[in-house]
mmCIF file with all atom_site columns, C-alpha atoms in Angstrom:
data_model
loop_
_atom_site.group_PDB
_atom_site.id
_atom_site.type_symbol
_atom_site.label_atom_id
_atom_site.label_alt_id
_atom_site.label_comp_id
_atom_site.label_asym_id
_atom_site.label_entity_id
_atom_site.label_seq_id
_atom_site.pdbx_PDB_ins_code
_atom_site.Cartn_x
_atom_site.Cartn_y
_atom_site.Cartn_z
_atom_site.occupancy
_atom_site.B_iso_or_equiv
_atom_site.pdbx_formal_charge
_atom_site.auth_seq_id
_atom_site.auth_comp_id
_atom_site.auth_asym_id
_atom_site.auth_atom_id
_atom_site.pdbx_PDB_model_num
ATOM 1   C CA . UNK A 1 1   ? -47.233 -0.284  146.515 1.00 0.00 ? 1   UNK A CA 1
ATOM 2   C CA . UNK A 1 2   ? -45.904 -3.524  145.045 1.00 0.00 ? 2   UNK A CA 1
ATOM 3   C CA . UNK A 1 3   ? -44.877 -4.232  141.787 1.00 0.00 ? 3   UNK A CA 1
ATOM 4   C CA . UNK A 1 4   ? -45.092 -7.083  139.454 1.00 0.00 ? 4   UNK A CA 1
ATOM 5   C CA . UNK A 1 5   ? -41.455 -8.145  137.679 1.00 0.00 ? 5   UNK A CA 1
ATOM 6   C CA . UNK A 1 6   ? -42.153 -9.983  134.625 1.00 0.00 ? 6   UNK A CA 1
ATOM 7   C CA . UNK A 1 7   ? -39.213 -12.158 133.565 1.00 0.00 ? 7   UNK A CA 1
ATOM 8   C CA . UNK A 1 8   ? -37.697 -12.490 130.786 1.00 0.00 ? 8   UNK A CA 1
ATOM 9   C CA . UNK A 1 9   ? -37.575 -8.664  129.786 1.00 0.00 ? 9   UNK A CA 1
ATOM 10  C CA . UNK A 1 10  ? -37.347 -10.141 126.132 1.00 0.00 ? 10  UNK A CA 1
ATOM 11  C CA . UNK A 1 11  ? -38.162 -13.648 124.714 1.00 0.00 ? 11  UNK A CA 1
ATOM 12  C CA . UNK A 1 12  ? -37.674 -14.197 120.934 1.00 0.00 ? 12  UNK A CA 1
ATOM 13  C CA . UNK A 1 13  ? -39.205 -17.967 119.640 1.00 0.00 ? 13  UNK A CA 1
ATOM 14  C CA . UNK A 1 14  ? -39.844 -19.446 116.142 1.00 0.00 ? 14  UNK A CA 1
ATOM 15  C CA . UNK A 1 15  ? -43.829 -19.609 115.232 1.00 0.00 ? 15  UNK A CA 1
ATOM 16  C CA . UNK A 1 16  ? -45.423 -22.844 116.713 1.00 0.00 ? 16  UNK A CA 1
ATOM 17  C CA . UNK A 1 17  ? -43.257 -23.042 119.854 1.00 0.00 ? 17  UNK A CA 1
ATOM 18  C CA . UNK A 1 18  ? -44.452 -22.362 123.346 1.00 0.00 ? 18  UNK A CA 1
ATOM 19  C CA . UNK A 1 19  ? -43.767 -19.059 125.045 1.00 0.00 ? 19  UNK A CA 1
ATOM 20  C CA . UNK A 1 20  ? -43.360 -18.723 128.967 1.00 0.00 ? 20  UNK A CA 1
ATOM 21  C CA . UNK A 1 21  ? -43.471 -15.505 131.154 1.00 0.00 ? 21  UNK A CA 1
ATOM 22  C CA . UNK A 1 22  ? -43.231 -15.004 134.357 1.00 0.00 ? 22  UNK A CA 1
ATOM 23  C CA . UNK A 1 23  ? -44.101 -12.535 136.680 1.00 0.00 ? 23  UNK A CA 1
ATOM 24  C CA . UNK A 1 24  ? -42.991 -11.921 140.494 1.00 0.00 ? 24  UNK A CA 1
ATOM 25  C CA . UNK A 1 25  ? -44.482 -9.765  143.247 1.00 0.00 ? 25  UNK A CA 1
ATOM 26  C CA . UNK A 1 26  ? -43.453 -8.587  146.677 1.00 0.00 ? 26  UNK A CA 1
ATOM 27  C CA . UNK A 1 27  ? -46.543 -8.748  149.083 1.00 0.00 ? 27  UNK A CA 1
ATOM 28  C CA . UNK A 1 28  ? -49.856 -10.666 149.222 1.00 0.00 ? 28  UNK A CA 1
ATOM 29  C CA . UNK A 1 29  ? -52.508 -9.774  146.788 1.00 0.00 ? 29  UNK A CA 1
ATOM 30  C CA . UNK A 1 30  ? -55.698 -10.285 145.950 1.00 0.00 ? 30  UNK A CA 1
ATOM 31  C CA . UNK A 1 31  ? -55.603 -10.636 142.225 1.00 0.00 ? 31  UNK A CA 1
ATOM 32  C CA . UNK A 1 32  ? -53.400 -10.763 139.255 1.00 0.00 ? 32  UNK A CA 1
ATOM 33  C CA . UNK A 1 33  ? -54.159 -9.883  135.713 1.00 0.00 ? 33  UNK A CA 1
ATOM 34  C CA . UNK A 1 34  ? -52.120 -10.238 132.385 1.00 0.00 ? 34  UNK A CA 1
ATOM 35  C CA . UNK A 1 35  ? -52.174 -7.612  129.625 1.00 0.00 ? 35  UNK A CA 1
ATOM 36  C CA . UNK A 1 36  ? -51.054 -7.703  125.935 1.00 0.00 ? 36  UNK A CA 1
ATOM 37  C CA . UNK A 1 37  ? -50.149 -4.578  124.544 1.00 0.00 ? 37  UNK A CA 1
ATOM 38  C CA . UNK A 1 38  ? -49.143 -4.355  120.774 1.00 0.00 ? 38  UNK A CA 1
ATOM 39  C CA . UNK A 1 39  ? -46.833 -1.833  119.497 1.00 0.00 ? 39  UNK A CA 1
ATOM 40  C CA . UNK A 1 40  ? -48.160 1.259   119.676 1.00 0.00 ? 40  UNK A CA 1
ATOM 41  C CA . UNK A 1 41  ? -51.584 0.039   120.701 1.00 0.00 ? 41  UNK A CA 1
ATOM 42  C CA . UNK A 1 42  ? -53.831 0.008   123.658 1.00 0.00 ? 42  UNK A CA 1
ATOM 43  C CA . UNK A 1 43  ? -53.768 -2.778  126.366 1.00 0.00 ? 43  UNK A CA 1
ATOM 44  C CA . UNK A 1 44  ? -56.053 -5.794  125.787 1.00 0.00 ? 44  UNK A CA 1
ATOM 45  C CA . UNK A 1 45  ? -57.032 -7.758  129.170 1.00 0.00 ? 45  UNK A CA 1
ATOM 46  C CA . UNK A 1 46  ? -55.710 -11.320 128.781 1.00 0.00 ? 46  UNK A CA 1
ATOM 47  C CA . UNK A 1 47  ? -56.848 -13.156 132.299 1.00 0.00 ? 47  UNK A CA 1
ATOM 48  C CA . UNK A 1 48  ? -57.740 -12.081 135.984 1.00 0.00 ? 48  UNK A CA 1
ATOM 49  C CA . UNK A 1 49  ? -56.584 -15.131 138.242 1.00 0.00 ? 49  UNK A CA 1
ATOM 50  C CA . UNK A 1 50  ? -57.499 -14.495 141.990 1.00 0.00 ? 50  UNK A CA 1
ATOM 51  C CA . UNK A 1 51  ? -55.511 -15.195 145.138 1.00 0.00 ? 51  UNK A CA 1
ATOM 52  C CA . UNK A 1 52  ? -57.364 -18.467 145.930 1.00 0.00 ? 52  UNK A CA 1
ATOM 53  C CA . UNK A 1 53  ? -57.107 -19.694 142.217 1.00 0.00 ? 53  UNK A CA 1
ATOM 54  C CA . UNK A 1 54  ? -54.082 -21.818 140.874 1.00 0.00 ? 54  UNK A CA 1
ATOM 55  C CA . UNK A 1 55  ? -54.507 -22.038 137.297 1.00 0.00 ? 55  UNK A CA 1
ATOM 56  C CA . UNK A 1 56  ? -56.876 -20.650 134.356 1.00 0.00 ? 56  UNK A CA 1
ATOM 57  C CA . UNK A 1 57  ? -57.292 -21.314 130.895 1.00 0.00 ? 57  UNK A CA 1
ATOM 58  C CA . UNK A 1 58  ? -58.157 -19.179 127.809 1.00 0.00 ? 58  UNK A CA 1
ATOM 59  C CA . UNK A 1 59  ? -57.992 -20.506 124.372 1.00 0.00 ? 59  UNK A CA 1
ATOM 60  C CA . UNK A 1 60  ? -53.799 -20.748 124.018 1.00 0.00 ? 60  UNK A CA 1
ATOM 61  C CA . UNK A 1 61  ? -53.560 -18.948 127.337 1.00 0.00 ? 61  UNK A CA 1
ATOM 62  C CA . UNK A 1 62  ? -52.792 -20.451 130.258 1.00 0.00 ? 62  UNK A CA 1
ATOM 63  C CA . UNK A 1 63  ? -51.937 -18.732 133.510 1.00 0.00 ? 63  UNK A CA 1
ATOM 64  C CA . UNK A 1 64  ? -50.861 -20.110 136.929 1.00 0.00 ? 64  UNK A CA 1
ATOM 65  C CA . UNK A 1 65  ? -50.366 -18.745 140.357 1.00 0.00 ? 65  UNK A CA 1
ATOM 66  C CA . UNK A 1 66  ? -48.175 -19.817 143.125 1.00 0.00 ? 66  UNK A CA 1
ATOM 67  C CA . UNK A 1 67  ? -49.251 -17.801 145.786 1.00 0.00 ? 67  UNK A CA 1
ATOM 68  C CA . UNK A 1 68  ? -46.720 -19.597 148.269 1.00 0.00 ? 68  UNK A CA 1
ATOM 69  C CA . UNK A 1 69  ? -43.804 -18.438 145.772 1.00 0.00 ? 69  UNK A CA 1
ATOM 70  C CA . UNK A 1 70  ? -45.365 -14.854 145.085 1.00 0.00 ? 70  UNK A CA 1
ATOM 71  C CA . UNK A 1 71  ? -45.258 -15.952 141.405 1.00 0.00 ? 71  UNK A CA 1
ATOM 72  C CA . UNK A 1 72  ? -47.610 -16.257 138.108 1.00 0.00 ? 72  UNK A CA 1
ATOM 73  C CA . UNK A 1 73  ? -46.579 -17.776 134.455 1.00 0.00 ? 73  UNK A CA 1
ATOM 74  C CA . UNK A 1 74  ? -48.429 -17.290 131.444 1.00 0.00 ? 74  UNK A CA 1
ATOM 75  C CA . UNK A 1 75  ? -47.798 -19.808 128.683 1.00 0.00 ? 75  UNK A CA 1
ATOM 76  C CA . UNK A 1 76  ? -48.861 -19.361 125.271 1.00 0.00 ? 76  UNK A CA 1
ATOM 77  C CA . UNK A 1 77  ? -49.020 -22.239 123.608 1.00 0.00 ? 77  UNK A CA 1
ATOM 78  C CA . UNK A 1 78  ? -48.546 -22.775 119.580 1.00 0.00 ? 78  UNK A CA 1
ATOM 79  C CA . UNK A 1 79  ? -47.601 -19.352 119.345 1.00 0.00 ? 79  UNK A CA 1
ATOM 80  C CA . UNK A 1 80  ? -48.275 -17.287 116.207 1.00 0.00 ? 80  UNK A CA 1
ATOM 81  C CA . UNK A 1 81  ? -46.655 -14.208 114.504 1.00 0.00 ? 81  UNK A CA 1
ATOM 82  C CA . UNK A 1 82  ? -49.565 -12.098 115.673 1.00 0.00 ? 82  UNK A CA 1
ATOM 83  C CA . UNK A 1 83  ? -48.715 -12.952 119.695 1.00 0.00 ? 83  UNK A CA 1
ATOM 84  C CA . UNK A 1 84  ? -45.558 -10.372 119.031 1.00 0.00 ? 84  UNK A CA 1
ATOM 85  C CA . UNK A 1 85  ? -46.258 -8.039  121.593 1.00 0.00 ? 85  UNK A CA 1
ATOM 86  C CA . UNK A 1 86  ? -45.462 -6.841  125.239 1.00 0.00 ? 86  UNK A CA 1
ATOM 87  C CA . UNK A 1 87  ? -47.239 -8.473  127.823 1.00 0.00 ? 87  UNK A CA 1
ATOM 88  C CA . UNK A 1 88  ? -47.760 -7.039  131.681 1.00 0.00 ? 88  UNK A CA 1
ATOM 89  C CA . UNK A 1 89  ? -48.753 -8.506  134.775 1.00 0.00 ? 89  UNK A CA 1
ATOM 90  C CA . UNK A 1 90  ? -50.492 -6.345  136.882 1.00 0.00 ? 90  UNK A CA 1
ATOM 91  C CA . UNK A 1 91  ? -51.012 -6.878  140.968 1.00 0.00 ? 91  UNK A CA 1
ATOM 92  C CA . UNK A 1 92  ? -53.623 -5.232  142.912 1.00 0.00 ? 92  UNK A CA 1
ATOM 93  C CA . UNK A 1 93  ? -52.629 -3.668  146.362 1.00 0.00 ? 93  UNK A CA 1
ATOM 94  C CA . UNK A 1 94  ? -54.369 -4.353  149.388 1.00 0.00 ? 94  UNK A CA 1
ATOM 95  C CA . UNK A 1 95  ? -57.648 -2.984  148.631 1.00 0.00 ? 95  UNK A CA 1
ATOM 96  C CA . UNK A 1 96  ? -58.203 -4.989  145.434 1.00 0.00 ? 96  UNK A CA 1
ATOM 97  C CA . UNK A 1 97  ? -58.634 -1.898  143.126 1.00 0.00 ? 97  UNK A CA 1
ATOM 98  C CA . UNK A 1 98  ? -55.663 -0.251  142.378 1.00 0.00 ? 98  UNK A CA 1
ATOM 99  C CA . UNK A 1 99  ? -53.509 -2.391  140.126 1.00 0.00 ? 99  UNK A CA 1
ATOM 100 C CA . UNK A 1 100 ? -49.536 -1.715  139.595 1.00 0.00 ? 100 UNK A CA 1
ATOM 101 C CA . UNK A 1 101 ? -48.059 -2.904  136.136 1.00 0.00 ? 101 UNK A CA 1
ATOM 102 C CA . UNK A 1 102 ? -44.758 -4.552  135.948 1.00 0.00 ? 102 UNK A CA 1
ATOM 103 C CA . UNK A 1 103 ? -42.203 -3.640  133.440 1.00 0.00 ? 103 UNK A CA 1
ATOM 104 C CA . UNK A 1 104 ? -43.442 -6.252  130.669 1.00 0.00 ? 104 UNK A CA 1
ATOM 105 C CA . UNK A 1 105 ? -41.905 -8.637  128.712 1.00 0.00 ? 105 UNK A CA 1
ATOM 106 C CA . UNK A 1 106 ? -41.230 -7.984  125.163 1.00 0.00 ? 106 UNK A CA 1
ATOM 107 C CA . UNK A 1 107 ? -42.377 -11.179 123.018 1.00 0.00 ? 107 UNK A CA 1
ATOM 108 C CA . UNK A 1 108 ? -41.116 -11.681 119.517 1.00 0.00 ? 108 UNK A CA 1
ATOM 109 C CA . UNK A 1 109 ? -42.730 -14.829 117.302 1.00 0.00 ? 109 UNK A CA 1
ATOM 110 C CA . UNK A 1 110 ? -40.742 -15.381 114.383 1.00 0.00 ? 110 UNK A CA 1
ATOM 111 C CA . UNK A 1 111 ? -42.459 -16.780 111.250 1.00 0.00 ? 111 UNK A CA 1
ATOM 112 C CA . UNK B 2 1   ? -66.643 -6.080  127.706 1.00 0.00 ? 1   UNK B CA 1
ATOM 113 C CA . UNK B 2 2   ? -67.231 -1.984  128.077 1.00 0.00 ? 2   UNK B CA 1
ATOM 114 C CA . UNK B 2 3   ? -66.339 -0.104  125.048 1.00 0.00 ? 3   UNK B CA 1
ATOM 115 C CA . UNK B 2 4   ? -63.933 2.991   126.275 1.00 0.00 ? 4   UNK B CA 1
ATOM 116 C CA . UNK B 2 5   ? -62.904 5.953   123.969 1.00 0.00 ? 5   UNK B CA 1
ATOM 117 C CA . UNK B 2 6   ? -60.393 8.589   124.379 1.00 0.00 ? 6   UNK B CA 1
ATOM 118 C CA . UNK B 2 7   ? -60.129 12.008  122.901 1.00 0.00 ? 7   UNK B CA 1
ATOM 119 C CA . UNK B 2 8   ? -57.997 13.399  121.405 1.00 0.00 ? 8   UNK B CA 1
ATOM 120 C CA . UNK B 2 9   ? -55.882 10.235  120.282 1.00 0.00 ? 9   UNK B CA 1
ATOM 121 C CA . UNK B 2 10  ? -52.777 12.150  119.862 1.00 0.00 ? 10  UNK B CA 1
ATOM 122 C CA . UNK B 2 11  ? -51.693 15.863  120.399 1.00 0.00 ? 11  UNK B CA 1
ATOM 123 C CA . UNK B 2 12  ? -48.460 17.769  120.114 1.00 0.00 ? 12  UNK B CA 1
ATOM 124 C CA . UNK B 2 13  ? -48.400 20.570  122.456 1.00 0.00 ? 13  UNK B CA 1
ATOM 125 C CA . UNK B 2 14  ? -46.103 23.415  123.437 1.00 0.00 ? 14  UNK B CA 1
ATOM 126 C CA . UNK B 2 15  ? -44.696 23.770  126.701 1.00 0.00 ? 15  UNK B CA 1
ATOM 127 C CA . UNK B 2 16  ? -46.252 25.715  129.440 1.00 0.00 ? 16  UNK B CA 1
ATOM 128 C CA . UNK B 2 17  ? -50.038 24.816  128.041 1.00 0.00 ? 17  UNK B CA 1
ATOM 129 C CA . UNK B 2 18  ? -52.477 22.540  129.262 1.00 0.00 ? 18  UNK B CA 1
ATOM 130 C CA . UNK B 2 19  ? -54.389 19.578  127.362 1.00 0.00 ? 19  UNK B CA 1
ATOM 131 C CA . UNK B 2 20  ? -57.711 17.899  128.768 1.00 0.00 ? 20  UNK B CA 1
ATOM 132 C CA . UNK B 2 21  ? -58.059 14.315  127.774 1.00 0.00 ? 21  UNK B CA 1
ATOM 133 C CA . UNK B 2 22  ? -61.680 13.011  127.661 1.00 0.00 ? 22  UNK B CA 1
ATOM 134 C CA . UNK B 2 23  ? -62.562 9.446   128.464 1.00 0.00 ? 23  UNK B CA 1
ATOM 135 C CA . UNK B 2 24  ? -65.767 8.079   127.533 1.00 0.00 ? 24  UNK B CA 1
ATOM 136 C CA . UNK B 2 25  ? -67.459 4.448   128.600 1.00 0.00 ? 25  UNK B CA 1
ATOM 137 C CA . UNK B 2 26  ? -70.404 3.013   126.741 1.00 0.00 ? 26  UNK B CA 1
ATOM 138 C CA . UNK B 2 27  ? -71.929 1.800   130.249 1.00 0.00 ? 27  UNK B CA 1
ATOM 139 C CA . UNK B 2 28  ? -72.123 3.086   133.461 1.00 0.00 ? 28  UNK B CA 1
ATOM 140 C CA . UNK B 2 29  ? -68.935 2.075   135.696 1.00 0.00 ? 29  UNK B CA 1
ATOM 141 C CA . UNK B 2 30  ? -67.995 2.940   139.186 1.00 0.00 ? 30  UNK B CA 1
ATOM 142 C CA . UNK B 2 31  ? -64.322 2.863   139.031 1.00 0.00 ? 31  UNK B CA 1
ATOM 143 C CA . UNK B 2 32  ? -62.345 4.677   136.650 1.00 0.00 ? 32  UNK B CA 1
ATOM 144 C CA . UNK B 2 33  ? -58.671 4.919   136.474 1.00 0.00 ? 33  UNK B CA 1
ATOM 145 C CA . UNK B 2 34  ? -56.043 7.078   134.814 1.00 0.00 ? 34  UNK B CA 1
ATOM 146 C CA . UNK B 2 35  ? -52.662 5.759   133.746 1.00 0.00 ? 35  UNK B CA 1
ATOM 147 C CA . UNK B 2 36  ? -49.464 7.181   132.140 1.00 0.00 ? 36  UNK B CA 1
ATOM 148 C CA . UNK B 2 37  ? -46.889 5.356   129.853 1.00 0.00 ? 37  UNK B CA 1
ATOM 149 C CA . UNK B 2 38  ? -43.803 6.794   129.211 1.00 0.00 ? 38  UNK B CA 1
ATOM 150 C CA . UNK B 2 39  ? -41.745 5.595   126.021 1.00 0.00 ? 39  UNK B CA 1
ATOM 151 C CA . UNK B 2 40  ? -40.360 2.336   126.404 1.00 0.00 ? 40  UNK B CA 1
ATOM 152 C CA . UNK B 2 41  ? -41.848 1.867   130.035 1.00 0.00 ? 41  UNK B CA 1
ATOM 153 C CA . UNK B 2 42  ? -44.975 0.286   131.771 1.00 0.00 ? 42  UNK B CA 1
ATOM 154 C CA . UNK B 2 43  ? -47.950 1.887   133.148 1.00 0.00 ? 43  UNK B CA 1
ATOM 155 C CA . UNK B 2 44  ? -48.159 4.085   136.135 1.00 0.00 ? 44  UNK B CA 1
ATOM 156 C CA . UNK B 2 45  ? -51.343 4.764   137.902 1.00 0.00 ? 45  UNK B CA 1
ATOM 157 C CA . UNK B 2 46  ? -52.204 8.563   138.180 1.00 0.00 ? 46  UNK B CA 1
ATOM 158 C CA . UNK B 2 47  ? -55.381 8.503   140.138 1.00 0.00 ? 47  UNK B CA 1
ATOM 159 C CA . UNK B 2 48  ? -58.602 6.899   140.727 1.00 0.00 ? 48  UNK B CA 1
ATOM 160 C CA . UNK B 2 49  ? -61.489 8.973   139.738 1.00 0.00 ? 49  UNK B CA 1
ATOM 161 C CA . UNK B 2 50  ? -64.401 8.809   141.811 1.00 0.00 ? 50  UNK B CA 1
ATOM 162 C CA . UNK B 2 51  ? -67.767 9.993   140.947 1.00 0.00 ? 51  UNK B CA 1
ATOM 163 C CA . UNK B 2 52  ? -69.393 12.916  142.652 1.00 0.00 ? 52  UNK B CA 1
ATOM 164 C CA . UNK B 2 53  ? -66.055 13.461  145.088 1.00 0.00 ? 53  UNK B CA 1
ATOM 165 C CA . UNK B 2 54  ? -62.406 14.185  144.254 1.00 0.00 ? 54  UNK B CA 1
ATOM 166 C CA . UNK B 2 55  ? -60.002 11.966  142.602 1.00 0.00 ? 55  UNK B CA 1
ATOM 167 C CA . UNK B 2 56  ? -57.731 9.839   144.774 1.00 0.00 ? 56  UNK B CA 1
ATOM 168 C CA . UNK B 2 57  ? -54.031 10.356  143.347 1.00 0.00 ? 57  UNK B CA 1
ATOM 169 C CA . UNK B 2 58  ? -51.032 8.296   143.809 1.00 0.00 ? 58  UNK B CA 1
ATOM 170 C CA . UNK B 2 59  ? -47.928 9.122   145.204 1.00 0.00 ? 59  UNK B CA 1
ATOM 171 C CA . UNK B 2 60  ? -46.055 11.545  142.960 1.00 0.00 ? 60  UNK B CA 1
ATOM 172 C CA . UNK B 2 61  ? -48.985 13.048  141.109 1.00 0.00 ? 61  UNK B CA 1
ATOM 173 C CA . UNK B 2 62  ? -50.867 16.010  142.267 1.00 0.00 ? 62  UNK B CA 1
ATOM 174 C CA . UNK B 2 63  ? -54.201 17.679  141.474 1.00 0.00 ? 63  UNK B CA 1
ATOM 175 C CA . UNK B 2 64  ? -52.595 20.800  140.605 1.00 0.00 ? 64  UNK B CA 1
ATOM 176 C CA . UNK B 2 65  ? -50.840 18.979  137.481 1.00 0.00 ? 65  UNK B CA 1
ATOM 177 C CA . UNK B 2 66  ? -53.246 16.644  137.080 1.00 0.00 ? 66  UNK B CA 1
ATOM 178 C CA . UNK B 2 67  ? -57.069 17.821  137.459 1.00 0.00 ? 67  UNK B CA 1
ATOM 179 C CA . UNK B 2 68  ? -59.666 15.311  137.070 1.00 0.00 ? 68  UNK B CA 1
ATOM 180 C CA . UNK B 2 69  ? -63.103 15.468  136.713 1.00 0.00 ? 69  UNK B CA 1
ATOM 181 C CA . UNK B 2 70  ? -65.545 12.636  137.091 1.00 0.00 ? 70  UNK B CA 1
ATOM 182 C CA . UNK B 2 71  ? -69.295 14.509  136.590 1.00 0.00 ? 71  UNK B CA 1
ATOM 183 C CA . UNK B 2 72  ? -71.279 11.002  135.806 1.00 0.00 ? 72  UNK B CA 1
ATOM 184 C CA . UNK B 2 73  ? -70.294 7.243   135.545 1.00 0.00 ? 73  UNK B CA 1
ATOM 185 C CA . UNK B 2 74  ? -69.886 7.238   131.617 1.00 0.00 ? 74  UNK B CA 1
ATOM 186 C CA . UNK B 2 75  ? -67.166 10.218  131.629 1.00 0.00 ? 75  UNK B CA 1
ATOM 187 C CA . UNK B 2 76  ? -63.979 11.367  132.905 1.00 0.00 ? 76  UNK B CA 1
ATOM 188 C CA . UNK B 2 77  ? -61.359 13.871  131.999 1.00 0.00 ? 77  UNK B CA 1
ATOM 189 C CA . UNK B 2 78  ? -57.752 14.271  133.062 1.00 0.00 ? 78  UNK B CA 1
ATOM 190 C CA . UNK B 2 79  ? -55.767 17.625  132.481 1.00 0.00 ? 79  UNK B CA 1
ATOM 191 C CA . UNK B 2 80  ? -52.113 17.528  131.884 1.00 0.00 ? 80  UNK B CA 1
ATOM 192 C CA . UNK B 2 81  ? -51.444 21.125  133.375 1.00 0.00 ? 81  UNK B CA 1
ATOM 193 C CA . UNK B 2 82  ? -48.252 23.428  132.545 1.00 0.00 ? 82  UNK B CA 1
ATOM 194 C CA . UNK B 2 83  ? -46.694 20.886  130.342 1.00 0.00 ? 83  UNK B CA 1
ATOM 195 C CA . UNK B 2 84  ? -43.237 20.238  130.022 1.00 0.00 ? 84  UNK B CA 1
ATOM 196 C CA . UNK B 2 85  ? -41.465 17.690  127.437 1.00 0.00 ? 85  UNK B CA 1
ATOM 197 C CA . UNK B 2 86  ? -41.474 15.197  130.561 1.00 0.00 ? 86  UNK B CA 1
ATOM 198 C CA . UNK B 2 87  ? -44.900 14.968  130.403 1.00 0.00 ? 87  UNK B CA 1
ATOM 199 C CA . UNK B 2 88  ? -44.701 13.615  126.905 1.00 0.00 ? 88  UNK B CA 1
ATOM 200 C CA . UNK B 2 89  ? -46.402 10.036  127.463 1.00 0.00 ? 89  UNK B CA 1
ATOM 201 C CA . UNK B 2 90  ? -49.377 8.002   126.618 1.00 0.00 ? 90  UNK B CA 1
ATOM 202 C CA . UNK B 2 91  ? -52.133 8.539   128.906 1.00 0.00 ? 91  UNK B CA 1
ATOM 203 C CA . UNK B 2 92  ? -54.779 6.075   129.323 1.00 0.00 ? 92  UNK B CA 1
ATOM 204 C CA . UNK B 2 93  ? -58.129 5.758   131.177 1.00 0.00 ? 93  UNK B CA 1
ATOM 205 C CA . UNK B 2 94  ? -59.125 2.217   132.451 1.00 0.00 ? 94  UNK B CA 1
ATOM 206 C CA . UNK B 2 95  ? -62.577 1.392   133.988 1.00 0.00 ? 95  UNK B CA 1
ATOM 207 C CA . UNK B 2 96  ? -63.435 -1.731  136.238 1.00 0.00 ? 96  UNK B CA 1
ATOM 208 C CA . UNK B 2 97  ? -65.506 -4.178  134.468 1.00 0.00 ? 97  UNK B CA 1
ATOM 209 C CA . UNK B 2 98  ? -68.684 -4.704  137.094 1.00 0.00 ? 98  UNK B CA 1
ATOM 210 C CA . UNK B 2 99  ? -68.578 -3.545  140.293 1.00 0.00 ? 99  UNK B CA 1
ATOM 211 C CA . UNK B 2 100 ? -66.156 -5.812  142.498 1.00 0.00 ? 100 UNK B CA 1
ATOM 212 C CA . UNK B 2 101 ? -64.716 -7.787  139.284 1.00 0.00 ? 101 UNK B CA 1
ATOM 213 C CA . UNK B 2 102 ? -61.153 -6.182  139.653 1.00 0.00 ? 102 UNK B CA 1
ATOM 214 C CA . UNK B 2 103 ? -61.079 -6.485  135.719 1.00 0.00 ? 103 UNK B CA 1
ATOM 215 C CA . UNK B 2 104 ? -59.813 -3.730  134.365 1.00 0.00 ? 104 UNK B CA 1
ATOM 216 C CA . UNK B 2 105 ? -60.442 -2.638  130.491 1.00 0.00 ? 105 UNK B CA 1
ATOM 217 C CA . UNK B 2 106 ? -58.509 0.040   128.883 1.00 0.00 ? 106 UNK B CA 1
ATOM 218 C CA . UNK B 2 107 ? -59.097 2.943   126.502 1.00 0.00 ? 107 UNK B CA 1
ATOM 219 C CA . UNK B 2 108 ? -56.854 3.246   123.368 1.00 0.00 ? 108 UNK B CA 1
ATOM 220 C CA . UNK B 2 109 ? -54.726 5.967   124.941 1.00 0.00 ? 109 UNK B CA 1
ATOM 221 C CA . UNK B 2 110 ? -53.489 9.600   124.329 1.00 0.00 ? 110 UNK B CA 1
ATOM 222 C CA . UNK B 2 111 ? -50.410 9.818   122.740 1.00 0.00 ? 111 UNK B CA 1
ATOM 223 C CA . UNK B 2 112 ? -49.099 13.532  123.899 1.00 0.00 ? 112 UNK B CA 1
ATOM 224 C CA . UNK B 2 113 ? -46.058 15.024  122.673 1.00 0.00 ? 113 UNK B CA 1
ATOM 225 C CA . UNK B 2 114 ? -44.796 18.212  124.459 1.00 0.00 ? 114 UNK B CA 1
ATOM 226 C CA . UNK B 2 115 ? -42.401 20.421  122.481 1.00 0.00 ? 115 UNK B CA 1
#
């Protein structure tokens, strides 16, 4: 199975700055999803982007997908301390159902 | 989105025993999944729980160790059998929101510690 690989592993920024996290994968995908996990809490679904889409927005979140480079990015604009969490990308297998998670990016937003 | 609950939320168990984790969804869903998240790690898919048939296990996971039940479209259980300290993890169930949507939503997880 393939795996999304997030980059960087850890990111520390000041409140109000933008945070960009990247995800690369190895083989063709049908969909890619981004999740957030606050420390000791469950996963929260952020955005799903399909292979025929290039960009999606949700509030302060912007996700791009470049299938030619097999990569995706998650941009959080005007970050807040509450955005401090781990962010995971998940790519599906060829059957489009079983998602495989990357190791995650730990984002720290400092007040 | 579907509301997913899990029981227990956490447990401390002795090695050699078994624990059954329940996952309840407030709406009927076709696809349910079980994941494991070891300390400081990302998530790993254990199996897909199919209603009316045997679960489909991922490489490295076997039915004897992780038996799964899926008696209906809103409920599933995962049993962690003959536990060892290496089984200490968070176990999460997830559902696919809307058949064919590919959007997965997760329960709050069960934090298992094996001593």
